[in-house]
CSV table of C-alpha atoms in Angstrom, one decimal:
chain,number,residue,atom,x,y,z
A,1,MET,CA,17.4,-50.2,26.5
A,2,GLY,CA,14.2,-48.9,25.4
A,3,LEU,CA,10.9,-50.9,24.2
A,4,ALA,CA,9.6,-50.0,20.6
A,5,ALA,CA,6.0,-49.6,20.8
A,6,GLN,CA,3.7,-51.7,19.4
A,7,ALA,CA,1.9,-50.7,15.9
A,8,PRO,CA,-1.8,-51.8,16.1
A,9,GLU,CA,-3.1,-54.6,13.5
A,10,VAL,CA,-4.9,-52.8,10.2
A,11,THR,CA,-8.4,-54.3,10.4
A,12,ALA,CA,-10.2,-54.0,6.4
A,13,ASP,CA,-12.9,-51.9,8.3
A,14,MET,CA,-10.4,-49.4,9.4
A,15,LEU,CA,-8.8,-49.3,5.4
A,16,SER,CA,-12.9,-48.9,4.5
A,17,SER,CA,-13.1,-45.9,7.2
A,18,ALA,CA,-10.5,-43.9,5.9
A,19,VAL,CA,-11.3,-44.2,2.5
A,20,ASP,CA,-14.3,-42.5,3.0
A,21,ALA,CA,-13.1,-39.9,5.0
A,22,THR,CA,-10.9,-38.6,1.8
A,23,GLU,CA,-14.1,-38.1,-0.3
A,24,PRO,CA,-15.5,-34.7,-1.0
A,25,PRO,CA,-18.8,-33.4,0.7
A,26,ASP,CA,-21.9,-33.5,-1.4
A,27,TRP,CA,-21.7,-30.2,-3.3
A,28,GLU,CA,-24.0,-29.0,-5.3
A,29,ALA,CA,-23.2,-28.2,-8.6
A,30,PRO,CA,-21.3,-24.8,-9.6
A,31,LEU,CA,-23.4,-21.7,-11.0
A,32,GLY,CA,-22.1,-20.5,-14.4
A,33,PHE,CA,-21.1,-16.8,-14.6
A,34,ASN,CA,-24.8,-16.3,-16.4
A,35,GLU,CA,-26.6,-18.1,-13.9
A,36,LEU,CA,-25.2,-15.0,-10.3
A,37,THR,CA,-27.7,-13.1,-9.6
A,38,GLY,CA,-27.0,-9.8,-7.0
A,39,GLU,CA,-29.0,-8.5,-4.6
A,40,PRO,CA,-31.2,-6.0,-6.2
A,41,PHE,CA,-30.2,-1.8,-6.2
A,42,PRO,CA,-31.3,-0.4,-3.0
A,43,GLU,CA,-33.8,2.2,-4.1
A,44,ASP,CA,-34.3,3.7,-0.8
A,45,ILE,CA,-30.6,5.1,-0.9
A,46,PHE,CA,-32.7,8.3,-2.4
A,47,PRO,CA,-34.5,10.8,-0.8
A,48,ASP,CA,-38.1,10.7,-1.6
A,49,GLN,CA,-38.5,12.4,-4.9
A,50,ILE,CA,-35.2,11.4,-6.1
A,51,GLU,CA,-36.4,8.2,-5.1
A,52,GLN,CA,-39.7,8.4,-7.3
A,53,PHE,CA,-38.2,9.9,-10.2
A,54,VAL,CA,-36.0,6.9,-10.5
A,55,ARG,CA,-38.3,4.6,-10.3
A,56,ALA,CA,-40.1,6.1,-13.3
A,57,GLN,CA,-37.5,6.8,-15.5
A,58,ALA,CA,-37.0,2.8,-15.4
A,59,HIS,CA,-40.7,2.4,-16.2
A,60,ALA,CA,-40.7,4.7,-18.6
A,61,LEU,CA,-38.1,3.7,-21.3
A,62,GLN,CA,-38.4,-0.5,-19.4
A,63,THR,CA,-35.2,-0.1,-18.4
A,64,PRO,CA,-33.7,-2.1,-14.9
A,65,VAL,CA,-34.0,0.2,-12.2
A,66,ASP,CA,-30.2,-0.2,-11.4
A,67,LEU,CA,-29.6,1.5,-15.1
A,68,PRO,CA,-30.8,5.0,-13.9
A,69,ALA,CA,-30.1,4.7,-10.2
A,70,VAL,CA,-26.6,4.1,-11.1
A,71,LEU,CA,-26.3,7.0,-13.3
A,72,ALA,CA,-28.2,9.5,-10.2
A,73,LEU,CA,-24.8,8.4,-8.3
A,74,GLY,CA,-22.8,9.1,-10.5
A,75,VAL,CA,-24.2,12.9,-11.4
A,76,ILE,CA,-24.2,13.1,-7.4
A,77,ALA,CA,-21.0,12.3,-7.1
A,78,ALA,CA,-19.8,14.7,-10.2
A,79,ALA,CA,-22.1,17.6,-8.3
A,80,SER,CA,-20.8,17.4,-5.0
A,81,ALA,CA,-16.9,16.7,-5.7
A,82,ARG,CA,-14.9,19.1,-3.8
A,83,ARG,CA,-17.9,20.7,-2.3
A,84,ALA,CA,-17.7,18.5,0.6
A,85,GLU,CA,-16.1,15.9,2.6
A,86,VAL,CA,-17.1,12.5,4.7
A,87,SER,CA,-15.1,12.7,8.0
A,88,LEU,CA,-15.1,9.3,9.2
A,89,SER,CA,-12.8,10.2,11.9
A,90,PRO,CA,-10.5,13.5,12.6
A,91,ASP,CA,-7.7,11.4,10.7
A,92,TRP,CA,-9.7,9.2,7.9
A,93,ILE,CA,-11.6,11.8,5.4
A,94,GLU,CA,-12.8,10.7,2.1
A,95,PRO,CA,-13.7,12.7,-1.1
A,96,LEU,CA,-17.3,12.2,-2.7
A,97,ASN,CA,-15.9,11.9,-6.0
A,98,GLU,CA,-16.5,8.4,-7.0
A,99,TRP,CA,-16.3,6.1,-10.0
A,100,PHE,CA,-19.1,3.8,-11.0
A,101,ALA,CA,-19.9,1.3,-14.4
A,102,ILE,CA,-22.9,-0.2,-15.5
A,103,VAL,CA,-22.7,-3.1,-17.6
A,104,LEU,CA,-25.3,-3.9,-19.6
A,105,SER,CA,-25.5,-5.5,-23.4
A,106,SER,CA,-26.6,-3.6,-26.2
A,107,GLY,CA,-30.6,-3.0,-27.0
A,108,GLU,CA,-30.5,-2.2,-23.2
A,109,ARG,CA,-31.8,1.7,-23.9
A,110,LYS,CA,-28.3,3.0,-22.6
A,111,SER,CA,-27.9,5.8,-24.0
A,112,PRO,CA,-31.6,7.5,-24.0
A,113,GLN,CA,-31.2,6.8,-20.3
A,114,PHE,CA,-27.8,8.1,-19.7
A,115,ARG,CA,-29.1,11.5,-21.6
A,116,ALA,CA,-32.3,11.7,-19.4
A,117,ILE,CA,-30.1,11.5,-16.1
A,118,THR,CA,-27.0,13.4,-17.2
A,119,ALA,CA,-29.0,16.6,-18.5
A,120,PRO,CA,-29.1,18.5,-15.6
A,121,VAL,CA,-25.1,18.4,-16.0
A,122,GLU,CA,-25.7,19.1,-19.4
A,123,GLU,CA,-28.3,22.1,-19.0
A,124,ARG,CA,-25.5,23.3,-15.6
A,125,GLN,CA,-22.5,23.9,-18.3
A,126,ARG,CA,-24.7,25.3,-20.8
A,127,GLU,CA,-25.6,27.9,-18.5
A,128,LEU,CA,-21.9,28.5,-17.0
A,129,VAL,CA,-20.5,28.8,-20.6
A,130,GLU,CA,-23.5,31.3,-21.4
A,131,ALA,CA,-22.7,33.4,-18.2
A,132,ARG,CA,-19.3,33.8,-18.0
A,133,ARG,CA,-18.2,33.9,-22.0
A,134,PRO,CA,-18.5,37.8,-22.6
A,135,GLU,CA,-16.2,37.9,-19.3
A,136,ILE,CA,-13.9,35.6,-20.9
A,137,GLU,CA,-13.8,36.9,-24.3
A,138,ARG,CA,-13.2,40.5,-22.3
A,139,GLN,CA,-10.6,39.2,-20.4
A,140,LYS,CA,-8.5,37.1,-23.8
A,141,VAL,CA,-8.8,41.1,-25.2
A,142,ASP,CA,-7.0,42.6,-22.4
A,143,ARG,CA,-4.4,40.2,-22.3
A,144,ASP,CA,-3.5,40.4,-26.1
A,145,ILE,CA,-3.4,44.0,-25.9
A,146,LYS,CA,-0.6,43.3,-22.6
A,147,GLU,CA,1.4,40.8,-24.6
A,148,LYS,CA,1.7,43.2,-27.4
A,149,ARG,CA,2.6,46.5,-24.7
A,150,VAL,CA,5.1,43.9,-23.7
A,151,ALA,CA,6.3,43.4,-27.1
A,152,GLU,CA,6.7,47.0,-28.2
A,153,LEU,CA,8.1,48.0,-24.6
A,154,LYS,CA,11.1,45.4,-25.2
A,155,SER,CA,11.8,46.4,-29.0
A,156,ARG,CA,11.7,49.8,-27.4
A,157,ALA,CA,14.8,48.9,-24.9
A,158,ALA,CA,16.4,46.6,-27.2
A,159,LYS,CA,16.7,50.1,-29.6
A,160,ALA,CA,17.4,52.3,-26.7
A,161,ASP,CA,21.2,52.8,-25.4
A,162,GLY,CA,22.6,53.2,-21.9
A,163,ILE,CA,19.9,54.7,-18.8
A,164,GLU,CA,17.1,55.5,-22.1
A,165,ALA,CA,16.3,51.6,-21.7
A,166,ASN,CA,15.8,51.5,-18.1
A,167,GLN,CA,12.2,52.6,-18.2
A,168,PRO,CA,10.8,50.2,-21.2
A,169,ARG,CA,12.5,47.8,-19.5
A,170,GLU,CA,11.1,48.1,-16.2
A,171,GLU,CA,7.9,48.6,-17.4
A,172,ALA,CA,8.2,45.5,-19.7
A,173,ALA,CA,8.8,43.5,-16.8
A,174,ARG,CA,6.3,44.5,-14.2
A,175,VAL,CA,3.6,44.1,-18.1
A,176,ALA,CA,4.7,40.8,-18.1
A,177,GLN,CA,4.4,39.8,-14.7
A,178,GLU,CA,1.2,40.9,-14.4
A,179,LEU,CA,0.7,38.2,-17.4
A,180,ASP,CA,2.3,35.7,-15.4
A,181,GLU,CA,0.1,36.2,-12.3
A,182,ALA,CA,-3.4,36.2,-14.4
A,183,PRO,CA,-4.5,32.5,-15.2
A,184,VAL,CA,-5.1,32.2,-18.7
A,185,PRO,CA,-9.5,32.7,-19.5
A,186,VAL,CA,-10.3,29.4,-20.2
A,187,LEU,CA,-14.5,28.3,-20.5
A,188,PRO,CA,-15.9,26.4,-17.8
A,189,ARG,CA,-16.3,23.2,-17.9
A,190,LEU,CA,-17.9,20.6,-15.9
A,191,ILE,CA,-18.2,17.0,-18.0
A,192,ALA,CA,-16.1,15.4,-20.3
A,193,ASP,CA,-16.1,12.0,-22.3
A,194,ASP,CA,-13.8,10.1,-24.1
A,195,VAL,CA,-10.2,11.9,-23.0
A,196,THR,CA,-6.7,10.8,-23.0
A,197,SER,CA,-4.6,11.0,-20.3
A,198,GLU,CA,-2.9,13.9,-21.1
A,199,ALA,CA,-6.1,15.8,-21.5
A,200,VAL,CA,-7.6,14.8,-18.2
A,201,ALA,CA,-4.6,16.5,-16.4
A,202,GLY,CA,-4.9,19.5,-18.6
A,203,LEU,CA,-8.7,19.8,-18.0
A,204,LEU,CA,-7.9,19.2,-14.2
A,205,ALA,CA,-5.8,22.0,-14.3
A,206,GLU,CA,-7.9,24.5,-15.3
A,207,GLN,CA,-11.4,23.4,-13.9
A,208,GLY,CA,-9.9,24.2,-10.6
A,209,GLY,CA,-9.4,20.7,-9.6
A,210,ARG,CA,-12.6,18.3,-10.7
A,211,ILE,CA,-14.1,17.5,-13.8
A,212,ALA,CA,-16.4,14.8,-14.1
A,213,ILE,CA,-16.3,12.2,-17.2
A,214,LEU,CA,-19.4,10.9,-18.3
A,215,SER,CA,-20.0,8.4,-20.6
A,216,ALA,CA,-22.9,6.4,-22.7
A,217,GLU,CA,-20.0,4.2,-24.1
A,218,GLY,CA,-17.0,2.2,-22.9
A,219,GLY,CA,-14.4,3.6,-25.4
A,220,LEU,CA,-12.2,5.3,-22.2
A,221,PHE,CA,-11.0,2.1,-20.8
A,222,ALA,CA,-9.9,1.7,-24.8
A,223,THR,CA,-8.2,4.8,-24.5
A,224,ILE,CA,-6.4,4.7,-21.2
A,225,ALA,CA,-5.2,1.2,-22.1
A,226,GLY,CA,-2.7,3.1,-25.2
A,227,ARG,CA,-5.4,2.9,-27.8
A,228,TYR,CA,-3.5,6.7,-29.0
A,229,SER,CA,-0.2,5.9,-27.0
A,230,ASP,CA,0.8,2.3,-28.7
A,231,GLY,CA,-0.6,0.3,-26.2
A,232,VAL,CA,0.9,1.8,-23.4
A,233,ALA,CA,-1.3,2.5,-20.7
A,234,ASN,CA,-1.1,5.7,-18.8
A,235,LEU,CA,-3.2,5.0,-15.6
A,236,ASP,CA,-1.2,7.8,-13.1
A,237,VAL,CA,-3.9,10.3,-13.8
A,238,PHE,CA,-6.9,8.7,-13.1
A,239,LEU,CA,-5.2,7.0,-10.0
A,240,LYS,CA,-4.4,10.0,-8.3
A,241,GLY,CA,-8.1,12.0,-9.7
A,242,TYR,CA,-9.2,8.9,-8.0
A,243,SER,CA,-7.9,9.7,-4.7
A,244,GLY,CA,-6.8,13.1,-4.4
A,245,ASP,CA,-2.9,12.8,-4.9
A,246,SER,CA,-1.5,15.7,-6.9
A,247,ILE,CA,-0.7,15.7,-10.0
A,248,ARG,CA,2.4,17.2,-11.2
A,249,VAL,CA,2.8,17.5,-15.2
A,250,ASP,CA,6.6,18.6,-16.6
A,251,ARG,CA,7.2,18.1,-20.3
A,252,ARG,CA,9.0,19.4,-22.9
A,253,GLY,CA,7.8,21.9,-24.8
A,254,ARG,CA,4.3,22.0,-22.8
A,255,GLN,CA,3.4,24.5,-20.1
A,256,SER,CA,3.5,22.7,-16.6
A,257,GLU,CA,0.4,21.7,-14.7
A,258,PHE,CA,0.1,21.5,-11.2
A,259,VAL,CA,-3.6,20.1,-9.8
A,260,PRO,CA,-2.9,20.0,-5.6
A,261,LYS,CA,-6.2,17.7,-5.0
A,262,PRO,CA,-7.9,16.5,-8.2
A,263,HIS,CA,-11.3,15.4,-7.9
A,264,LEU,CA,-12.2,12.6,-11.2
A,265,THR,CA,-15.6,11.3,-10.9
A,266,LEU,CA,-16.4,8.6,-13.5
A,267,CYS,CA,-20.0,7.3,-14.6
A,268,LEU,CA,-20.4,4.8,-17.6
A,269,THR,CA,-22.3,2.5,-18.7
A,270,VAL,CA,-20.5,-0.6,-21.0
A,271,GLN,CA,-21.5,-3.8,-22.7
A,272,PRO,CA,-20.0,-7.2,-21.0
A,273,GLN,CA,-17.7,-7.2,-23.7
A,274,VAL,CA,-15.8,-4.6,-22.7
A,275,ILE,CA,-15.2,-5.6,-19.4
A,276,GLU,CA,-14.5,-9.2,-19.8
A,277,SER,CA,-11.5,-7.6,-22.6
A,278,PHE,CA,-9.5,-5.4,-20.3
A,279,SER,CA,-10.4,-7.4,-16.4
A,280,GLU,CA,-7.3,-10.0,-17.5
A,281,GLN,CA,-4.7,-6.6,-18.1
A,282,ARG,CA,-1.7,-6.8,-16.6
A,283,GLU,CA,-2.2,-3.2,-15.7
A,284,PHE,CA,-5.6,-2.6,-15.3
A,285,ARG,CA,-5.4,-5.3,-12.1
A,286,GLY,CA,-2.3,-5.0,-10.9
A,287,ARG,CA,-2.7,-1.6,-10.2
A,288,GLY,CA,-6.2,-1.2,-8.5
A,289,PHE,CA,-7.5,0.4,-11.7
A,290,LEU,CA,-10.7,-1.5,-11.8
A,291,ALA,CA,-11.5,-2.1,-8.5
A,292,ARG,CA,-11.7,1.5,-8.2
A,293,PHE,CA,-15.2,0.8,-9.5
A,294,ASN,CA,-18.6,0.7,-8.0
A,295,PHE,CA,-19.8,-2.3,-10.8
A,296,SER,CA,-23.2,-2.9,-11.8
A,297,PHE,CA,-24.6,-5.9,-13.3
A,298,PRO,CA,-28.5,-5.2,-14.0
A,299,GLN,CA,-30.5,-8.5,-14.7
A,300,SER,CA,-31.6,-7.4,-18.5
A,301,VAL,CA,-35.5,-7.3,-19.1
A,302,VAL,CA,-35.2,-7.6,-22.1
A,303,GLY,CA,-38.1,-10.0,-23.1
A,304,TYR,CA,-40.5,-8.9,-20.3
A,305,ARG,CA,-41.1,-5.4,-21.4
A,306,GLU,CA,-44.5,-3.5,-21.1
A,307,SER,CA,-45.7,-2.3,-24.2
A,308,LYS,CA,-47.5,1.2,-23.1
A,309,VAL,CA,-45.9,2.9,-19.9
A,310,ALA,CA,-46.2,6.3,-18.7
A,311,PRO,CA,-43.6,9.0,-19.2
A,312,VAL,CA,-41.5,10.5,-16.3
A,313,PRO,CA,-44.0,13.1,-14.5
A,314,GLU,CA,-43.0,16.3,-15.7
A,315,GLU,CA,-42.9,17.3,-11.8
A,316,LEU,CA,-40.2,14.5,-11.0
A,317,ALA,CA,-38.2,15.7,-13.8
A,318,ARG,CA,-37.8,19.5,-12.6
A,319,ASN,CA,-37.7,18.3,-9.0
A,320,TRP,CA,-34.4,15.8,-10.6
A,321,ALA,CA,-33.1,19.0,-12.6
A,322,ARG,CA,-32.9,21.6,-9.4
A,323,SER,CA,-31.2,19.1,-7.1
A,324,VAL,CA,-28.8,18.7,-9.6
A,325,ASN,CA,-28.6,22.3,-10.8
A,326,PRO,CA,-30.8,24.6,-7.7
A,327,ASN,CA,-28.4,28.0,-8.4
A,328,PRO,CA,-28.5,30.3,-11.3
A,329,PRO,CA,-24.6,30.4,-13.3
A,330,ASN,CA,-23.7,33.4,-11.4
A,331,ASP,CA,-23.8,31.6,-8.0
A,332,GLY,CA,-20.4,33.1,-7.2
A,333,LEU,CA,-18.7,29.5,-7.8
A,334,GLY,CA,-15.5,30.9,-9.2
A,335,ASP,CA,-13.0,28.9,-10.6
A,336,SER,CA,-14.5,25.8,-9.1
A,337,PRO,CA,-18.1,25.6,-11.3
């Protein structure tokens, strides 16, 4: 026969202690999102001359230093992508193309700061176009001549009988093969702005697998979300362009496109409403599109600006331009400018 354990007597003091133990700790009131402040931008990550330029740009335009600093990182990423990689271990290699989004309200002088920081990339693209345009035009003329030659040979072969058709037929096949093996000449592009996913794939295929989307506005988010495709988001090209996964596009009525190792850089300045409107979109969050961005939320300096400031010293601006564009346009960059 078992023995039943006798329950202890419950007293009033025991009940009071139990109630006290369930009360929450004395926490501070939670902060609202507008009250959150992050760490200041670590400007000392740059080499000395670039750090001085970033500081001078922020002072000259009276903006948070984060704005020119993150824009500079975007430009550096665009210039470095596909030129070098970071090897963290033999099996862990990271590309240098990155995605940046600087979130600031209107009136924060995003556009003039954007123009100043990205000017060397614009200048580099202009130089490359001017240097290569004559050769590209010559290639286009040669291609037109060969295409007309193929059409003429086909016509002769069609009109000939028997063995007389062999020579023009073989010649037409040879010239057609030359055309097939020679790429269609295109002007070099380093940067794009508000482009569709299809256009990004085309640019990557044309430009040797590298392109940077630099934009002072956030329209790209609306485009990706389906502004031109009945609200259907198309993220594949962007996600693959970030990670370097091969892009293959095969559509009826269009030439196939293949990019074996794409490098897509994004650097955007956007208003908070843009991010808020897309942060809850399931496609953006579920597939990690927004998670790939390095977001910067600078502290506004509106209301605290100095009225008289010195411009950026010309030597600092020249050093920045030379850092981004150190080579002349005929530097042998080939198909990957």
